[in-house]
Coordinates of C-alpha atoms and ligand atoms in Angstrom, one line a residue:
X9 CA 5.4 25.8 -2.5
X10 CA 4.5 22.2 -1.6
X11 CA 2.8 21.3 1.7
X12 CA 5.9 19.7 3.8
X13 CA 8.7 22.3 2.5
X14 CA 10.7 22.6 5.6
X15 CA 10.1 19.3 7.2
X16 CA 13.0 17.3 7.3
X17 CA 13.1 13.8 7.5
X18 CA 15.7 11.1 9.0
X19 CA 14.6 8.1 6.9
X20 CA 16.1 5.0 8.6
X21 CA 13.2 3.3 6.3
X22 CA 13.9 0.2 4.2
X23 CA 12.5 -2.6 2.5
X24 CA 8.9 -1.5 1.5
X25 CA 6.7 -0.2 4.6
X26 CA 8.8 2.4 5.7
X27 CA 9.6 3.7 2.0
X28 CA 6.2 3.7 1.2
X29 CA 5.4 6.5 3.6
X30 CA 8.9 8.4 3.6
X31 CA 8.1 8.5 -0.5
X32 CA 4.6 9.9 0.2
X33 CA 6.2 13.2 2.6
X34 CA 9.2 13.7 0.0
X35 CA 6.2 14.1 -2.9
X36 CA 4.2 15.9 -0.2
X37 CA 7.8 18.6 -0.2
X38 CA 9.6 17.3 2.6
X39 CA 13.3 16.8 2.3
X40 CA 14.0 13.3 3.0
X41 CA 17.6 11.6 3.7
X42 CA 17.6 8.5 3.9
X43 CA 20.3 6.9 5.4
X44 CA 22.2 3.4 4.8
X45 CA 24.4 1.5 5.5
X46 CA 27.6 1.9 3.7
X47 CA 29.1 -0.2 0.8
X48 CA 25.0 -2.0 0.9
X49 CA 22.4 0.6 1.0
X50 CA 18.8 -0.7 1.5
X51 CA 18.6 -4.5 0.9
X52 CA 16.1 -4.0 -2.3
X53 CA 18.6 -1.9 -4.4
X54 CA 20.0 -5.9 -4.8
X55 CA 16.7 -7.6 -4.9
X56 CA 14.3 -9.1 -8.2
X57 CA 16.9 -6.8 -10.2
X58 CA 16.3 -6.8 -13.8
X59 CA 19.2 -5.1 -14.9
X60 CA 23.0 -6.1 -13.9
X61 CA 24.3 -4.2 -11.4
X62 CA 21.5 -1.6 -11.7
X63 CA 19.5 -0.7 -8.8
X64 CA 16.4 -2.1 -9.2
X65 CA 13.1 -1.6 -9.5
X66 CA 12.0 -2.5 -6.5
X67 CA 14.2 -0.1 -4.9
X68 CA 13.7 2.8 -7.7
X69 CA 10.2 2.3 -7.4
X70 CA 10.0 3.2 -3.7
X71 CA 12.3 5.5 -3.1
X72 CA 11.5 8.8 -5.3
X73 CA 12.6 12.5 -4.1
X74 CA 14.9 11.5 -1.8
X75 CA 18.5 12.3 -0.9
X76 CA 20.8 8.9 -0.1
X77 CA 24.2 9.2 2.9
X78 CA 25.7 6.2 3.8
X79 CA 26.5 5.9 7.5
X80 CA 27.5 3.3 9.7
X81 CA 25.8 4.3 12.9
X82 CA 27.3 1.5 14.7
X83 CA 30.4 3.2 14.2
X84 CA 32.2 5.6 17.2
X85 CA 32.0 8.3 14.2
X86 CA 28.7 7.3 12.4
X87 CA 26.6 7.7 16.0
X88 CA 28.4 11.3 16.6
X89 CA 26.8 11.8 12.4
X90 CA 23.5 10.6 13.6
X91 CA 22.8 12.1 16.4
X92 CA 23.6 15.6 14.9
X93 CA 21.1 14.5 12.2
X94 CA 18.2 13.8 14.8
X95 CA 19.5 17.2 16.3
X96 CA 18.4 18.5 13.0
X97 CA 15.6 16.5 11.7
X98 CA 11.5 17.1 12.7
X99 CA 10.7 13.5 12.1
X100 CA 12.9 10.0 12.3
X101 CA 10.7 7.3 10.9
X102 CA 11.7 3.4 10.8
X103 CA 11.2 -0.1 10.2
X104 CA 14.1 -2.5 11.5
X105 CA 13.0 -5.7 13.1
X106 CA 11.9 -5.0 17.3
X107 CA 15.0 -3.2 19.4
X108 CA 17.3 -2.6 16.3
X109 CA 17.7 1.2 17.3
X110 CA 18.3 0.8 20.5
X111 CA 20.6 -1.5 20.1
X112 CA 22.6 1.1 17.9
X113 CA 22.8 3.3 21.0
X114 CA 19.1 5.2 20.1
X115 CA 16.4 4.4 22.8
X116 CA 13.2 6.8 22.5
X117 CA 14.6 8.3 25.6
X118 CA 18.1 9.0 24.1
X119 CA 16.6 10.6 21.2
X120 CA 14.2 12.7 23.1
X121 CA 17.3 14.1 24.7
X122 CA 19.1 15.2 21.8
X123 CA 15.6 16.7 20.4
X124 CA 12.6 16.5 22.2
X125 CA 10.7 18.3 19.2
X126 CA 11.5 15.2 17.4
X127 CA 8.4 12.7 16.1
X128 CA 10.0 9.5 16.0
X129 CA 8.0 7.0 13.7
X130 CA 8.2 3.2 13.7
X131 CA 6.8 0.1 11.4
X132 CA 6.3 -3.3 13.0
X133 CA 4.8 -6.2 12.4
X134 CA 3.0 -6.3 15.7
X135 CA 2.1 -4.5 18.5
X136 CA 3.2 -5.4 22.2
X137 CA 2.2 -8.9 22.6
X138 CA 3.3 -12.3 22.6
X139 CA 5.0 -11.8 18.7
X140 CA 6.4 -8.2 19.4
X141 CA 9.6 -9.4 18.5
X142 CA 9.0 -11.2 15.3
X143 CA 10.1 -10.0 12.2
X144 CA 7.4 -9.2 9.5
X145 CA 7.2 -9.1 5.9
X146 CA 4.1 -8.6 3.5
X147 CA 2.5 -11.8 3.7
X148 CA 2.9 -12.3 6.9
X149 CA 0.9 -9.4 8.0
X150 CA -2.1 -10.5 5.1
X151 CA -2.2 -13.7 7.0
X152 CA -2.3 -12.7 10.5
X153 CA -4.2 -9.3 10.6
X154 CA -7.5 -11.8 9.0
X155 CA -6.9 -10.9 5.2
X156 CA -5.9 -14.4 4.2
X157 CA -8.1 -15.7 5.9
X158 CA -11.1 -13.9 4.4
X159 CA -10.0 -14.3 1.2
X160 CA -10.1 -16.9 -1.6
X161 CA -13.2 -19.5 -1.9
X162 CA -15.1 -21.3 -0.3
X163 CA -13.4 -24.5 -1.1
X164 CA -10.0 -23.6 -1.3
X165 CA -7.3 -22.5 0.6
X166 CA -6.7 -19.3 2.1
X167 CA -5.2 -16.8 -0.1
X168 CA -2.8 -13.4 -0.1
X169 CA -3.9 -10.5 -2.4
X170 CA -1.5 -8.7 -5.0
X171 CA -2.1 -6.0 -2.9
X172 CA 0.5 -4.6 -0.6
X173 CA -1.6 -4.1 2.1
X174 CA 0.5 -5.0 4.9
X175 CA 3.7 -3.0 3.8
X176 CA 2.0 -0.2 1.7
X177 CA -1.0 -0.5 3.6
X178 CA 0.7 0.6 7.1
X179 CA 3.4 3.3 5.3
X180 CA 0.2 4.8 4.8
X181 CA -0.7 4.7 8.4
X182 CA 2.4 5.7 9.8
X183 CA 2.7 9.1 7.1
X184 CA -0.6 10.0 8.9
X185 CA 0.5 9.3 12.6
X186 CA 3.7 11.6 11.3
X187 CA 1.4 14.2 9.8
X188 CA -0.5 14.4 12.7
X189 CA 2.1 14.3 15.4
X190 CA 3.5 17.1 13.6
X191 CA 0.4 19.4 13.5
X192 CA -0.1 18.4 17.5
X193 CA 3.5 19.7 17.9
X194 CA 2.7 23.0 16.0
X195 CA 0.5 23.4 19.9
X196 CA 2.6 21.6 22.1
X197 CA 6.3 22.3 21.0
X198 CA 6.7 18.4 21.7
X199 CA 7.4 15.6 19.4
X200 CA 5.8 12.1 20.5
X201 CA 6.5 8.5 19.6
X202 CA 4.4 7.1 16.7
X203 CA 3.9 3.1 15.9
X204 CA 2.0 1.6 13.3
X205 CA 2.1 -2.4 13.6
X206 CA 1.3 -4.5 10.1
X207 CA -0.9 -6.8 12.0
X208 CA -3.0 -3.8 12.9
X209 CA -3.2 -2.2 9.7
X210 CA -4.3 -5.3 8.1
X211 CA -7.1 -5.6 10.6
X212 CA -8.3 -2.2 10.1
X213 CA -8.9 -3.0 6.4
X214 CA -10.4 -6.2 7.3
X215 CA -13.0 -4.0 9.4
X216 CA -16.0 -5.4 7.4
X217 CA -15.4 -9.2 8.2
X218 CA -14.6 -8.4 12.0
X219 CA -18.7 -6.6 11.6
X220 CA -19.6 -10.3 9.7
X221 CA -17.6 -12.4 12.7
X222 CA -20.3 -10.7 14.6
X223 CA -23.2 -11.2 12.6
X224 CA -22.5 -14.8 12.4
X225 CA -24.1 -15.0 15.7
X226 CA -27.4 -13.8 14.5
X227 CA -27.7 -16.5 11.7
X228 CA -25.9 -16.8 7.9
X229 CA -24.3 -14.1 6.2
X230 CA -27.1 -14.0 3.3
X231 CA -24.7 -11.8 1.0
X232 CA -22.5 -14.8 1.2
X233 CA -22.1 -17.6 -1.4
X234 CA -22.6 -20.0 0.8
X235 CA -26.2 -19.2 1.6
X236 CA -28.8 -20.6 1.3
X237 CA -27.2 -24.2 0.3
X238 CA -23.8 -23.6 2.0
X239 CA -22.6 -24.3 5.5
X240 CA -21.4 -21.6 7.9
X241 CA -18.9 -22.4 10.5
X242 CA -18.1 -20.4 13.6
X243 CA -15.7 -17.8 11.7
X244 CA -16.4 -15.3 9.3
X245 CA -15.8 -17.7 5.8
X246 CA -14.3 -16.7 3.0
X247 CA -16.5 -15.1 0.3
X248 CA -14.7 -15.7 -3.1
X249 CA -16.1 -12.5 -5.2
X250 CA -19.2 -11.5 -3.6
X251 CA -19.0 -7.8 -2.9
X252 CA -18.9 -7.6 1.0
X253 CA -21.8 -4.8 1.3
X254 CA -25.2 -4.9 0.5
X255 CA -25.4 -4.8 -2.9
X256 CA -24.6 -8.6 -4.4
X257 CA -21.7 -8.6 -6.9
X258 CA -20.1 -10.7 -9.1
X259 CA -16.8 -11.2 -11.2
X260 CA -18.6 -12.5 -15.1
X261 CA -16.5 -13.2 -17.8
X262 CA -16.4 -11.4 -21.2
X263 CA -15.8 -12.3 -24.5
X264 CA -12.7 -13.6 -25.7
X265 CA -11.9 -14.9 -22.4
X266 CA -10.6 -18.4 -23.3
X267 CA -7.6 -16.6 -24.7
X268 CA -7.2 -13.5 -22.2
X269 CA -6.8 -14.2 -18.3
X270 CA -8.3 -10.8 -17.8
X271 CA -11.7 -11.0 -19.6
X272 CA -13.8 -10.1 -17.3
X273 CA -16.0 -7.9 -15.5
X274 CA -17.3 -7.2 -11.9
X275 CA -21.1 -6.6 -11.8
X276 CA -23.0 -5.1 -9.1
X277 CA -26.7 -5.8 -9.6
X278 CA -27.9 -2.9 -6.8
X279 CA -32.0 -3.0 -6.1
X280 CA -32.4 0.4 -8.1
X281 CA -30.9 -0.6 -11.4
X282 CA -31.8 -4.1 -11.8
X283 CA -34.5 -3.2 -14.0
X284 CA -32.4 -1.5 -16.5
X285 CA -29.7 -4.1 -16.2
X286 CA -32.5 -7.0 -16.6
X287 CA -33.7 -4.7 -19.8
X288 CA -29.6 -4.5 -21.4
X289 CA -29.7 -8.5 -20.8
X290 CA -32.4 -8.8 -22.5
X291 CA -34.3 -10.7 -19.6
X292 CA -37.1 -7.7 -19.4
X293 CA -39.6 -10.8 -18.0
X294 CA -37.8 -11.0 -14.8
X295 CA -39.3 -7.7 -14.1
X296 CA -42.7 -9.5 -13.8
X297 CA -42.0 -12.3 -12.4
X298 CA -42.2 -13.0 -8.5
X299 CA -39.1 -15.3 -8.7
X300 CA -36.8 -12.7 -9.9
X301 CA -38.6 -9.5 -9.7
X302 CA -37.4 -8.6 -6.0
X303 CA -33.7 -8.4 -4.3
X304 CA -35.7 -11.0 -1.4
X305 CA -36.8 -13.4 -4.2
X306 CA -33.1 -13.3 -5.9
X307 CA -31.2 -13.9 -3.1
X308 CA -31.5 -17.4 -2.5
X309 CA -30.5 -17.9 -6.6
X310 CA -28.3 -15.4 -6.7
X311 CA -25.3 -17.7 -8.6
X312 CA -28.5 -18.2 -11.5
X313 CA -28.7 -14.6 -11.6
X314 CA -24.4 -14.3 -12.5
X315 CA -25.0 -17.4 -14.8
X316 CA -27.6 -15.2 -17.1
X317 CA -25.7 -12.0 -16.5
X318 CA -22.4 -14.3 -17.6
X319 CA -23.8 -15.7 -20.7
X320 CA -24.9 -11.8 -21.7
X321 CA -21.0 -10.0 -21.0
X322 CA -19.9 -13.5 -22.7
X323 CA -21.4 -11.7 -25.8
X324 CA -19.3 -8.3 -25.2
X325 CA -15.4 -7.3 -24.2
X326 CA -15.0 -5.8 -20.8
X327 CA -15.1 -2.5 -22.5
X328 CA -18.4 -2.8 -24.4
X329 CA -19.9 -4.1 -20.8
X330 CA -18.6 -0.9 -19.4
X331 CA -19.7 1.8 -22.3
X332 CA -22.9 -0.5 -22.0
X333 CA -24.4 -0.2 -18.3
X334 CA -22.5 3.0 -16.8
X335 CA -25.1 5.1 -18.7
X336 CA -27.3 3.0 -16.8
X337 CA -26.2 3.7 -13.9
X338 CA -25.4 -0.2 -13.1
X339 CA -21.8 -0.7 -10.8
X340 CA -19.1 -2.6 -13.1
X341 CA -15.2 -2.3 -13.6
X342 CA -13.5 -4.4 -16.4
X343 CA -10.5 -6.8 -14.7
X344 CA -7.6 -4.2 -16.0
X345 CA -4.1 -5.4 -16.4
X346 CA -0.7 -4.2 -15.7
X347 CA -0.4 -3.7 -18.8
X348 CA -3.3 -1.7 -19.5
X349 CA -3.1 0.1 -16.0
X350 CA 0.7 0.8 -17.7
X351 CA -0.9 2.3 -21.0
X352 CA -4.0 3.7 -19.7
X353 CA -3.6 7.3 -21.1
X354 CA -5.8 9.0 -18.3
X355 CA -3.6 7.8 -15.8
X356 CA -0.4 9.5 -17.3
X357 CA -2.4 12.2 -17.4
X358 CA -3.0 12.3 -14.1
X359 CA 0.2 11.8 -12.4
X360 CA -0.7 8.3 -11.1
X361 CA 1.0 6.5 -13.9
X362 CA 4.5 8.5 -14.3
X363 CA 7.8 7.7 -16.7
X364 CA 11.2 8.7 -14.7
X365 CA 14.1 8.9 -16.6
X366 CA 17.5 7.1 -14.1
X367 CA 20.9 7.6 -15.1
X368 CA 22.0 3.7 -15.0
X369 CA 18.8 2.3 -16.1
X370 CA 16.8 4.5 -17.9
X371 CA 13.4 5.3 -18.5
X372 CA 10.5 3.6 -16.1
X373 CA 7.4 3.6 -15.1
X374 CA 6.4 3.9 -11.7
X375 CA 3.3 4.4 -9.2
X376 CA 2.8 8.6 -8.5
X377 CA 1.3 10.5 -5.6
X378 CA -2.1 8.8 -5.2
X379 CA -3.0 11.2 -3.0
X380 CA -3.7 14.7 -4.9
X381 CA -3.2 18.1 -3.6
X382 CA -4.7 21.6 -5.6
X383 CA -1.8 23.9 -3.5
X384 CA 1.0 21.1 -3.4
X385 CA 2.3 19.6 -7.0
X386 CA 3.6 16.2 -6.4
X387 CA 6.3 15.7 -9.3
X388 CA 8.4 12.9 -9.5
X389 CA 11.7 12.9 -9.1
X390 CA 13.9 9.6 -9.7
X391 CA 15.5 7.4 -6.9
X392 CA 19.0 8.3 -5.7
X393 CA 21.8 6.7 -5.9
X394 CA 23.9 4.8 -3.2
X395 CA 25.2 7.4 -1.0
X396 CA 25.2 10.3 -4.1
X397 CA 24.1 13.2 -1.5
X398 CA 26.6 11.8 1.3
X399 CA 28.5 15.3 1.0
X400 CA 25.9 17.5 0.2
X401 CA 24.3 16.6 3.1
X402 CA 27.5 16.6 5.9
X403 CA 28.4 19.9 4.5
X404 CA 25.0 21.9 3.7
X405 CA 22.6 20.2 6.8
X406 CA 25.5 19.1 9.2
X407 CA 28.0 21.8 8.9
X408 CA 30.8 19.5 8.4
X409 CA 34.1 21.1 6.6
X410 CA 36.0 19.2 3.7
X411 CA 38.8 17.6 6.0
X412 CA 36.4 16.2 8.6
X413 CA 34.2 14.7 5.6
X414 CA 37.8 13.4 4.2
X415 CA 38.2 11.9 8.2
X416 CA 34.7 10.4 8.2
X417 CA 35.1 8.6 4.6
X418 CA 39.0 7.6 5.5
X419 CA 37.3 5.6 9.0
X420 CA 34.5 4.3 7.2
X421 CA 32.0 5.9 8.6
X422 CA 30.1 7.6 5.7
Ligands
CAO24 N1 24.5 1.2 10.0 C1 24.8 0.1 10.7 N2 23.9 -0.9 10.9 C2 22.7 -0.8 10.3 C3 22.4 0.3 9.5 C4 23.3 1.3 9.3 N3 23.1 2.4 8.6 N4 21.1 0.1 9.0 C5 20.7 -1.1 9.5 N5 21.7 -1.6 10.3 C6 21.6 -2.9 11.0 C7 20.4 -2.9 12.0 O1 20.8 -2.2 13.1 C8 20.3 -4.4 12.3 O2 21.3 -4.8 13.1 P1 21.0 -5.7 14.5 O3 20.5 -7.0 14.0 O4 22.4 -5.8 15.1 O5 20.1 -4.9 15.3 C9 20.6 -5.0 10.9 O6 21.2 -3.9 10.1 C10 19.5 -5.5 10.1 O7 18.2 -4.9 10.4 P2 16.9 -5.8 10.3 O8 17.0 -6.9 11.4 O9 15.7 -4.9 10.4 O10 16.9 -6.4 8.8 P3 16.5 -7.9 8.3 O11 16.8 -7.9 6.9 O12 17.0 -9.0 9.1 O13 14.9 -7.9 8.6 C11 12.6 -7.1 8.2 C12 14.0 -7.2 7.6 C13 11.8 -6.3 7.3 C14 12.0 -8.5 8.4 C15 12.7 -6.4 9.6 O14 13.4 -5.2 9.5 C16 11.3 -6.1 10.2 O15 10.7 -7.0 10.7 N6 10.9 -4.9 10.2 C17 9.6 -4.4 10.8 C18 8.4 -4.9 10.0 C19 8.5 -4.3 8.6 O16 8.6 -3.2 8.3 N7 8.3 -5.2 7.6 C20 8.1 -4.8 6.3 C21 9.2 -5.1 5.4 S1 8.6 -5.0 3.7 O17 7.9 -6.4 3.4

């Protein structure tokens, strides 16, 4: 049995937020149908595809375990389909721009009505505000939930991460507020109205350089690059590769880096291993000596301290680094690829690396179930296609007899 096996969910999700999470509850058991719009389908089947006329892998790569109907729910016939699927469903989750449900016809009030055990779960970029009605994609969140702006260096411009934290980051978020609306339903017998804005989510990761906004106050953010010889303004700076908590950090490179972008290593030089670190490098003296010996005394010199540790990994691949000091107990992870992240046989081992097998395009790789569960296998199952359970799913969950699916094709409804 898997966790969410009899939750079922009316995915109106597209893009990336939304399919992030609705992706999560299908692995999680719950039967997701998501539903789009006919003859076009989610706007990323189309979108940085790498095969002709195959959908691609932005889509593929979102969208595992779930059933596809097409259904114009602008459509006399389409909003009659989709209101008996939220008659039916536990959750409806979401991420059009601001008001696009309701201009279909489907206010929070109108859906209540036709189930108020319904959890009905949106994605937007903001909150109520003066840019409620702005539509949002990735970067736009990274740069205005303070992500961007905390990141990059000192010198340079503000910078987005690689990281989806805007989209995946608040699909996340919203799978909990679903999660959790359900279980408060379990007491109540009522569904409530759950929205997660990008901006928000952003901030919420960001928590740390909100606390060093603060600190600013109180004098320079000694963890910072910038100190000692470094100016501070009035907002918390940007930190390049400093580790953000107590413990300075560092990103050294390793040998063969002139010919491989991703020879390198993070180092975290924390109080209680110094000494052993000091002792791999070779630099046993600074153990004696009141310039280095002390966290206090290498503050201030802390880029000298990354030079020597540099000129020691320069000596070693990422790897040797790594087999090096995590005996010792000193904090480092080699700078891993794509392509080694797509190799790395421990993580097709466990799940979080995965090869699905699609009838047009063929074997892939994509991202599994992060999140593991002992009593609730996550297996992946591949994408589907355009509308392939449109019938399966007006017949076996709608009740709908051959002729009247016949009707709904012949006005283009489905
Ligand atoms: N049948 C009929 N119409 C449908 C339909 C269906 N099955 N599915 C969608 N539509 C309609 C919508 O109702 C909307 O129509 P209106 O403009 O008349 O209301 C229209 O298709 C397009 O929806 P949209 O405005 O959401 O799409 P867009 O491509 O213009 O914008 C996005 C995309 C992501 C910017 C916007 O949806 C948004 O801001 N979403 C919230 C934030 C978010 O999730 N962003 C993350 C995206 S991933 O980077």
């Amino acid at each position: 049995m898997k966790a969410l096996e009899g939750v079922r969910i009316l995915d109106m999700t597209h893009v990336q937020s939304g399919p992030t999470c609705t992706q999560l509850l299908a692995w999680f058991g719950a039967d997701v149908i998501k539903v789009e719009r006919p003859g076009v389908g989610d706007a990323t089947r189309g979108q940085l595809r790498d095969i002709p006329d195959v959908d691609s892998l932005y889509f593929t790569m979102l969208n595992h375990n779930k059933r596809s109907i097409t259904l114009n729910t602008k459509s006399d016939k389409g909003k009659e389909i989709f209101s008996k699927l939220i008659e039916t469903c536990d959750v409806l989750a979401e991420n059009f721009a601001p008001g696009a449900l309701d201009r279909m016809g489907f206010s929070w009030e109108r859906i209540q009505e036709i189930n108020p055990r319904i959890v009905y779960a949106s994605v937007k970029g903001f909150g109520p505000g003066p840019y409620a009605d702005c539509k949002v994609y990735e970067n736009v969140a990274q740069c205005t939930g303070g992500s961007a702006s905390t990141t990059g260096f000192d010198d340079g411009p503000p910078l987005v991460t690689g990281a989806q934290i805007g989209d995946s980051g608040t699909g996340l978020n919203l799978a909990l507020g679903i999660v959790t609306a359900l279980f408060q339903r379990e007491k109540t017998g009522r569904g409530q109205r759950v929205t997660c804005a990008m901006q928000d989510g952003v901030l919420n990761l960001c928590r740390v350089k909100l606390r060093d906004q603060q600190r600013l106050k109180h004098g320079p953010l000694k963890e910072y690059p910038q100190y000692p010889n470094g100016e501070f303004g009035d907002a918390t700076p940007r930190s390049g590769n400093a580790s953000g908590g107590g413990q300075p950090g560092w990103i050294v490179k390793c040998k063969g880096w002139e010919n491989d972008d991703n020879a390198y290593t993070y180092v975290i030089t924390q109080a209680a291993s110094f000494p052993a670190l000091a002792k791999a490098m070779g630099r046993e003296e600074w153990l004696e000596d009141p310039e280095w010996s002390t966290p206090e005394a290498r503050l201030p010199k802390l880029d000298q301290v990354f030079d020597e540790i540099e000129k020691w990994t320069m000596t070693k691949t990422k790897f040797e680094v790594m087999d090096i000091l995590n005996p010792l107990n000193v904090p480092c992870g080699p700078i891993l690829s794509m392509k080694e992240l797509a190799e790395e046989p421990a993580l097709r081992d466990t799940g979080t690396v995965v090869e699905v097998d699609h009838p047009d395009r063929g074997k892939y790789l994509t991202v599994g179930n992060p999140i593991k569960l002992s009593d609730s296998p996550a297996a992946v199952e591949r994408s589907p296609l355009l509308g392939e359970h449109t019938d399966e799913i007006m017949r076996d969950v709608l009740g709908y007899s051959a002729e009247e699916i016949a009707a709904a094709k012949e006005s283009g409804a489905v």
